[in-house]
PDB file of C-alpha atoms in Angstrom:
ATOM      1  CA  UNK X1474      33.595  12.573  36.021  1.00 47.00           C
ATOM      2  CA  UNK X1475      29.515  11.402  36.029  1.00 49.00           C
ATOM      3  CA  UNK X1476      28.694   8.978  33.744  1.00 49.00           C
ATOM      4  CA  UNK X1477      25.934   9.743  31.555  1.00 48.00           C
ATOM      5  CA  UNK X1478      22.904   7.821  31.976  1.00 49.00           C
ATOM      6  CA  UNK X1479      20.997   8.543  29.087  1.00 50.00           C
ATOM      7  CA  UNK X1480      21.949   7.014  25.728  1.00 49.00           C
ATOM      8  CA  UNK X1481      21.598  10.108  23.432  1.00 55.00           C
ATOM      9  CA  UNK X1482      23.308  10.996  20.807  1.00 56.00           C
ATOM     10  CA  UNK X1483      27.007  13.602  20.775  1.00 61.00           C
ATOM     11  CA  UNK X1484      25.528  16.816  18.541  1.00 65.00           C
ATOM     12  CA  UNK X1485      28.478  15.597  16.313  1.00 64.00           C
ATOM     13  CA  UNK X1486      26.943  12.267  15.064  1.00 66.00           C
ATOM     14  CA  UNK X1487      23.383  13.984  15.190  1.00 70.00           C
ATOM     15  CA  UNK X1488      24.668  16.662  12.480  1.00 75.00           C
ATOM     16  CA  UNK X1489      26.443  14.321  10.197  1.00 72.00           C
ATOM     17  CA  UNK X1490      22.829  12.047   9.951  1.00 72.00           C
ATOM     18  CA  UNK X1491      21.326  15.397   9.429  1.00 76.00           C
ATOM     19  CA  UNK X1492      23.148  15.722   6.552  1.00 78.00           C
ATOM     20  CA  UNK X1493      22.657  12.200   5.722  1.00 73.00           C
ATOM     21  CA  UNK X1494      19.266  12.399   5.764  1.00 72.00           C
ATOM     22  CA  UNK X1495      19.421  15.608   3.892  1.00 79.00           C
ATOM     23  CA  UNK X1496      21.084  14.455   0.611  1.00 75.00           C
ATOM     24  CA  UNK X1497      18.978  11.559   0.806  1.00 72.00           C
ATOM     25  CA  UNK X1498      15.777  13.640   0.253  1.00 74.00           C
ATOM     26  CA  UNK X1499      17.813  15.802  -2.206  1.00 75.00           C
ATOM     27  CA  UNK X1500      18.397  12.973  -4.379  1.00 71.00           C
ATOM     28  CA  UNK X1501      14.537  12.086  -4.210  1.00 69.00           C
ATOM     29  CA  UNK X1502      13.464  15.083  -5.480  1.00 73.00           C
ATOM     30  CA  UNK X1503      16.203  15.831  -7.878  1.00 70.00           C
ATOM     31  CA  UNK X1504      15.185  12.293  -9.273  1.00 65.00           C
ATOM     32  CA  UNK X1505      11.285  13.415  -9.422  1.00 67.00           C
ATOM     33  CA  UNK X1506      12.712  13.819 -12.851  1.00 67.00           C
ATOM     34  CA  UNK X1507      14.286  11.745 -15.304  1.00 64.00           C
ATOM     35  CA  UNK X1508      17.573  14.334 -14.835  1.00 68.00           C
ATOM     36  CA  UNK X1509      21.264  12.187 -14.862  1.00 71.00           C
ATOM     37  CA  UNK X1510      22.946  12.700 -12.444  1.00 70.00           C
ATOM     38  CA  UNK X1511      26.289  11.283 -15.164  1.00 71.00           C
ATOM     39  CA  UNK X1512      24.208  13.618 -17.763  1.00 69.00           C
ATOM     40  CA  UNK X1513      24.227  16.672 -16.365  1.00 73.00           C
ATOM     41  CA  UNK X1514      28.223  16.192 -16.439  1.00 72.00           C
ATOM     42  CA  UNK X1515      28.274  15.087 -20.034  1.00 69.00           C
ATOM     43  CA  UNK X1516      29.536  11.583 -18.645  1.00 70.00           C
ATOM     44  CA  UNK X1517      28.780   9.211 -20.929  1.00 67.00           C
ATOM     45  CA  UNK X1518      30.629   5.913 -21.603  1.00 68.00           C
ATOM     46  CA  UNK X1519      32.346   5.891 -25.558  1.00 69.00           C
ATOM     47  CA  UNK X1520      30.603   3.811 -27.293  1.00 70.00           C
ATOM     48  CA  UNK X1521      27.388   5.439 -26.166  1.00 69.00           C
ATOM     49  CA  UNK X1522      28.997   9.071 -26.718  1.00 68.00           C
ATOM     50  CA  UNK X1523      29.635   8.153 -30.981  1.00 69.00           C
ATOM     51  CA  UNK X1524      26.599   6.426 -30.824  1.00 72.00           C
ATOM     52  CA  UNK X1525      24.594   9.831 -29.335  1.00 69.00           C
ATOM     53  CA  UNK X1526      26.957  11.707 -31.680  1.00 70.00           C
ATOM     54  CA  UNK X1527      24.797   9.788 -34.801  1.00 73.00           C
ATOM     55  CA  UNK X1528      22.151   9.963 -33.206  1.00 73.00           C
ATOM     56  CA  UNK X1529      20.223  13.138 -34.283  1.00 72.00           C
ATOM     57  CA  UNK X1530      17.030  12.906 -33.515  1.00 76.00           C
ATOM     58  CA  UNK X1531      17.979  12.757 -29.779  1.00 71.00           C
ATOM     59  CA  UNK X1532      15.595   9.631 -28.495  1.00 78.00           C
ATOM     60  CA  UNK X1533      18.752   7.583 -27.584  1.00 74.00           C
ATOM     61  CA  UNK X1534      20.378  10.158 -25.487  1.00 72.00           C
ATOM     62  CA  UNK X1535      16.953  10.527 -24.053  1.00 76.00           C
ATOM     63  CA  UNK X1536      16.248   6.764 -23.134  1.00 76.00           C
ATOM     64  CA  UNK X1537      19.978   6.848 -22.290  1.00 76.00           C
ATOM     65  CA  UNK X1538      18.595   9.824 -19.410  1.00 75.00           C
ATOM     66  CA  UNK X1539      15.822   7.595 -18.443  1.00 75.00           C
ATOM     67  CA  UNK X1540      17.967   4.324 -18.055  1.00 76.00           C
ATOM     68  CA  UNK X1541      20.349   6.107 -15.955  1.00 77.00           C
ATOM     69  CA  UNK X1542      18.100   8.150 -14.151  1.00 77.00           C
ATOM     70  CA  UNK X1543      16.733   4.964 -12.447  1.00 78.00           C
ATOM     71  CA  UNK X1544      19.887   3.057 -12.040  1.00 80.00           C
ATOM     72  CA  UNK X1545      21.518   5.807 -10.327  1.00 80.00           C
ATOM     73  CA  UNK X1546      17.772   6.042  -8.691  1.00 80.00           C
ATOM     74  CA  UNK X1547      17.997   2.620  -7.434  1.00 82.00           C
ATOM     75  CA  UNK X1548      21.811   2.720  -6.408  1.00 83.00           C
ATOM     76  CA  UNK X1549      20.583   5.856  -3.911  1.00 82.00           C
ATOM     77  CA  UNK X1550      17.968   3.801  -2.923  1.00 84.00           C
ATOM     78  CA  UNK X1551      20.155   0.651  -1.855  1.00 87.00           C
ATOM     79  CA  UNK X1552      22.944   2.713   0.196  1.00 86.00           C
ATOM     80  CA  UNK X1553      20.268   5.095   1.751  1.00 84.00           C
ATOM     81  CA  UNK X1554      18.358   1.163   3.267  1.00 87.00           C
ATOM     82  CA  UNK X1555      21.725   0.030   3.924  1.00 89.00           C
ATOM     83  CA  UNK X1556      22.293   2.874   6.375  1.00 87.00           C
ATOM     84  CA  UNK X1557      18.370   2.842   7.460  1.00 87.00           C
ATOM     85  CA  UNK X1558      18.752  -1.026   7.873  1.00 90.00           C
ATOM     86  CA  UNK X1559      22.343   0.266  10.441  1.00 90.00           C
ATOM     87  CA  UNK X1560      20.248   2.752  11.946  1.00 88.00           C
ATOM     88  CA  UNK X1561      17.830   0.289  13.057  1.00 90.00           C
ATOM     89  CA  UNK X1562      20.676  -3.026  14.304  1.00 92.00           C
ATOM     90  CA  UNK X1563      22.293   0.285  16.723  1.00 91.00           C
ATOM     91  CA  UNK X1564      18.503   1.185  18.583  1.00 89.00           C
ATOM     92  CA  UNK X1565      18.113  -2.440  19.091  1.00 89.00           C
ATOM     93  CA  UNK X1566      22.150  -3.119  19.901  1.00 91.00           C
ATOM     94  CA  UNK X1567      21.431  -0.141  22.118  1.00 89.00           C
ATOM     95  CA  UNK X1568      18.095  -1.535  23.802  1.00 89.00           C
ATOM     96  CA  UNK X1569      19.321  -4.933  24.741  1.00 89.00           C
ATOM     97  CA  UNK X1570      22.335  -3.350  26.486  1.00 90.00           C
ATOM     98  CA  UNK X1571      20.391  -0.976  28.007  1.00 87.00           C
ATOM     99  CA  UNK X1572      18.632  -3.933  29.045  1.00 87.00           C
ATOM    100  CA  UNK X1573      21.466  -5.979  30.505  1.00 91.00           C
ATOM    101  CA  UNK X1574      23.061  -3.508  32.149  1.00 90.00           C
ATOM    102  CA  UNK X1575      20.119  -1.747  34.122  1.00 88.00           C
ATOM    103  CA  UNK X1576      16.740  -4.457  33.654  1.00 85.00           C
ATOM    104  CA  UNK X1577      13.781  -4.931  31.752  1.00 84.00           C
ATOM    105  CA  UNK X1578      12.751  -1.980  33.469  1.00 85.00           C
ATOM    106  CA  UNK X1579      15.471   0.415  31.630  1.00 82.00           C
ATOM    107  CA  UNK X1580      14.109  -0.555  27.347  1.00 84.00           C
ATOM    108  CA  UNK X1581      12.311   2.409  26.398  1.00 86.00           C
ATOM    109  CA  UNK X1582      11.028   1.068  23.160  1.00 86.00           C
ATOM    110  CA  UNK X1583       7.918  -1.222  23.469  1.00 86.00           C
ATOM    111  CA  UNK X1584       7.172  -4.138  20.904  1.00 86.00           C
ATOM    112  CA  UNK X1585       5.237  -1.356  18.481  1.00 86.00           C
ATOM    113  CA  UNK X1586       8.304   0.220  17.736  1.00 87.00           C
ATOM    114  CA  UNK X1587      10.048  -2.673  17.017  1.00 88.00           C
ATOM    115  CA  UNK X1588       7.371  -4.088  14.772  1.00 89.00           C
ATOM    116  CA  UNK X1589       7.525  -0.645  12.540  1.00 88.00           C
ATOM    117  CA  UNK X1590      10.842  -0.201  12.622  1.00 89.00           C
ATOM    118  CA  UNK X1591      11.247  -4.374  11.522  1.00 90.00           C
ATOM    119  CA  UNK X1592       8.628  -4.341   9.415  1.00 91.00           C
ATOM    120  CA  UNK X1593       9.115  -0.870   7.286  1.00 89.00           C
ATOM    121  CA  UNK X1594      12.505  -1.518   6.674  1.00 89.00           C
ATOM    122  CA  UNK X1595      12.048  -5.413   5.576  1.00 90.00           C
ATOM    123  CA  UNK X1596       9.188  -3.842   3.465  1.00 90.00           C
ATOM    124  CA  UNK X1597      11.120  -2.004   2.403  1.00 87.00           C
ATOM    125  CA  UNK X1598      13.662  -3.687   2.116  1.00 88.00           C
ATOM    126  CA  UNK X1599      11.703  -6.885   0.066  1.00 88.00           C
ATOM    127  CA  UNK X1600       9.958  -4.208  -2.610  1.00 84.00           C
ATOM    128  CA  UNK X1601      13.445  -3.021  -3.495  1.00 85.00           C
ATOM    129  CA  UNK X1602      15.032  -6.127  -3.801  1.00 86.00           C
ATOM    130  CA  UNK X1603      11.718  -6.975  -6.214  1.00 84.00           C
ATOM    131  CA  UNK X1604      12.396  -3.951  -8.433  1.00 82.00           C
ATOM    132  CA  UNK X1605      16.129  -4.854  -8.567  1.00 82.00           C
ATOM    133  CA  UNK X1606      16.068  -8.294  -9.616  1.00 83.00           C
ATOM    134  CA  UNK X1607      12.847  -8.544 -11.230  1.00 79.00           C
ATOM    135  CA  UNK X1608      12.487  -5.067 -12.788  1.00 77.00           C
ATOM    136  CA  UNK X1609       9.445  -2.813 -13.017  1.00 73.00           C
ATOM    137  CA  UNK X1610       7.734  -6.821 -14.934  1.00 74.00           C
ATOM    138  CA  UNK X1611       7.767  -7.852 -11.807  1.00 71.00           C
ATOM    139  CA  UNK X1612       4.488  -5.675 -11.150  1.00 71.00           C
ATOM    140  CA  UNK X1613       2.244  -6.332 -14.390  1.00 74.00           C
ATOM    141  CA  UNK X1614      -1.244  -6.918 -14.326  1.00 72.00           C
ATOM    142  CA  UNK X1615      -1.173  -4.633 -10.783  1.00 70.00           C
ATOM    143  CA  UNK X1616      -1.759  -0.765 -10.742  1.00 66.00           C
ATOM    144  CA  UNK X1617       2.026  -0.349  -9.455  1.00 62.00           C
ATOM    145  CA  UNK X1618       2.830  -2.380 -12.963  1.00 62.00           C
ATOM    146  CA  UNK X1619       0.842   0.343 -14.999  1.00 63.00           C
ATOM    147  CA  UNK X1620       3.350   3.154 -13.799  1.00 68.00           C
ATOM    148  CA  UNK X1621       7.056   2.413 -13.386  1.00 71.00           C
ATOM    149  CA  UNK X1622       7.917   5.306 -12.420  1.00 72.00           C
ATOM    150  CA  UNK X1623       5.326   5.835  -9.232  1.00 75.00           C
ATOM    151  CA  UNK X1624       6.485   2.391  -8.301  1.00 76.00           C
ATOM    152  CA  UNK X1625      10.202   3.793  -8.310  1.00 78.00           C
ATOM    153  CA  UNK X1626       8.834   6.671  -6.264  1.00 79.00           C
ATOM    154  CA  UNK X1627       6.659   4.631  -4.271  1.00 80.00           C
ATOM    155  CA  UNK X1628       9.317   2.645  -3.059  1.00 82.00           C
ATOM    156  CA  UNK X1629      11.834   5.894  -2.652  1.00 82.00           C
ATOM    157  CA  UNK X1630       8.726   7.391  -0.407  1.00 83.00           C
ATOM    158  CA  UNK X1631       8.895   3.824   1.971  1.00 86.00           C
ATOM    159  CA  UNK X1632      12.335   3.576   2.115  1.00 84.00           C
ATOM    160  CA  UNK X1633      12.682   7.486   2.858  1.00 83.00           C
ATOM    161  CA  UNK X1634       9.938   6.726   5.552  1.00 85.00           C
ATOM    162  CA  UNK X1635      11.891   3.918   6.833  1.00 86.00           C
ATOM    163  CA  UNK X1636      15.135   6.248   7.190  1.00 85.00           C
ATOM    164  CA  UNK X1637      13.270   9.245   8.816  1.00 84.00           C
ATOM    165  CA  UNK X1638      12.143   6.851  11.499  1.00 87.00           C
ATOM    166  CA  UNK X1639      15.535   4.844  11.991  1.00 87.00           C
ATOM    167  CA  UNK X1640      17.157   8.356  12.382  1.00 86.00           C
ATOM    168  CA  UNK X1641      14.128   9.517  14.916  1.00 86.00           C
ATOM    169  CA  UNK X1642      14.787   6.429  17.135  1.00 87.00           C
ATOM    170  CA  UNK X1643      18.350   6.608  16.969  1.00 86.00           C
ATOM    171  CA  UNK X1644      18.617  10.733  18.078  1.00 84.00           C
ATOM    172  CA  UNK X1645      16.140  10.493  20.988  1.00 84.00           C
ATOM    173  CA  UNK X1646      14.507   6.737  21.665  1.00 86.00           C
ATOM    174  CA  UNK X1647      12.101   7.930  24.568  1.00 86.00           C
ATOM    175  CA  UNK X1648      10.880  10.796  23.388  1.00 87.00           C
ATOM    176  CA  UNK X1649      10.124   9.034  19.433  1.00 86.00           C
ATOM    177  CA  UNK X1650       8.493   6.285  21.459  1.00 87.00           C
ATOM    178  CA  UNK X1651       6.317   8.923  23.311  1.00 88.00           C
ATOM    179  CA  UNK X1652       5.426  10.421  19.770  1.00 85.00           C
ATOM    180  CA  UNK X1653       4.417   6.851  18.596  1.00 84.00           C
ATOM    181  CA  UNK X1654       2.029   6.236  21.633  1.00 86.00           C
ATOM    182  CA  UNK X1655       0.303   9.719  21.604  1.00 86.00           C
ATOM    183  CA  UNK X1656      -0.820   8.826  17.758  1.00 84.00           C
ATOM    184  CA  UNK X1657      -2.269   5.382  18.872  1.00 82.00           C
ATOM    185  CA  UNK X1658      -4.042   7.441  21.155  1.00 85.00           C
ATOM    186  CA  UNK X1659      -5.338   9.644  19.625  1.00 86.00           C
ATOM    187  CA  UNK X1660      -5.871   7.709  16.630  1.00 82.00           C
ATOM    188  CA  UNK X1661      -8.267   4.715  19.471  1.00 83.00           C
ATOM    189  CA  UNK X1662      -9.828   8.397  20.648  1.00 86.00           C
ATOM    190  CA  UNK X1663     -10.582   9.342  17.314  1.00 83.00           C
ATOM    191  CA  UNK X1664     -11.881   5.654  16.382  1.00 77.00           C
ATOM    192  CA  UNK X1665      -9.512   4.846  13.877  1.00 71.00           C
TER     193      UNK X1665
END
């Protein structure tokens, strides 16, 4: 049996990764609106359920739904960033082993790909951790502080971009590197 010389994923793991990507996109779209999945199924802690029953204005339930939606979004983003970081680590480890096994000329990724993958991942993790640890108050006095929901979705967009980019380099690193190089060449030719 001939050994494969390419390092592409089999169709099975590709399908699983596509399902994960779509689940992340659906999570992003669902949370465009302050909808809590817990509130959709009427799952509340017992203390809140009693207070909600006594609140006739509906303000408490609305505040609780917004808070739950934000927490659910942050939990989803942490899981997505963890997945993106694992995929980037896998891409890096694969490149190291490819270089060790077949020499430096076998390495597919260039320096700009490493900078893009690690930089975007690091920046996304940094913003996400600031948002989790300090809250929206950390951005007060800036444009991001004036619109907390926009801040959340800006971070979510970066996380989703990081996840998609890591997925592209994981599935077919040569094609992803070629596309990145073509994009850079086109931008330079256009004077950007």
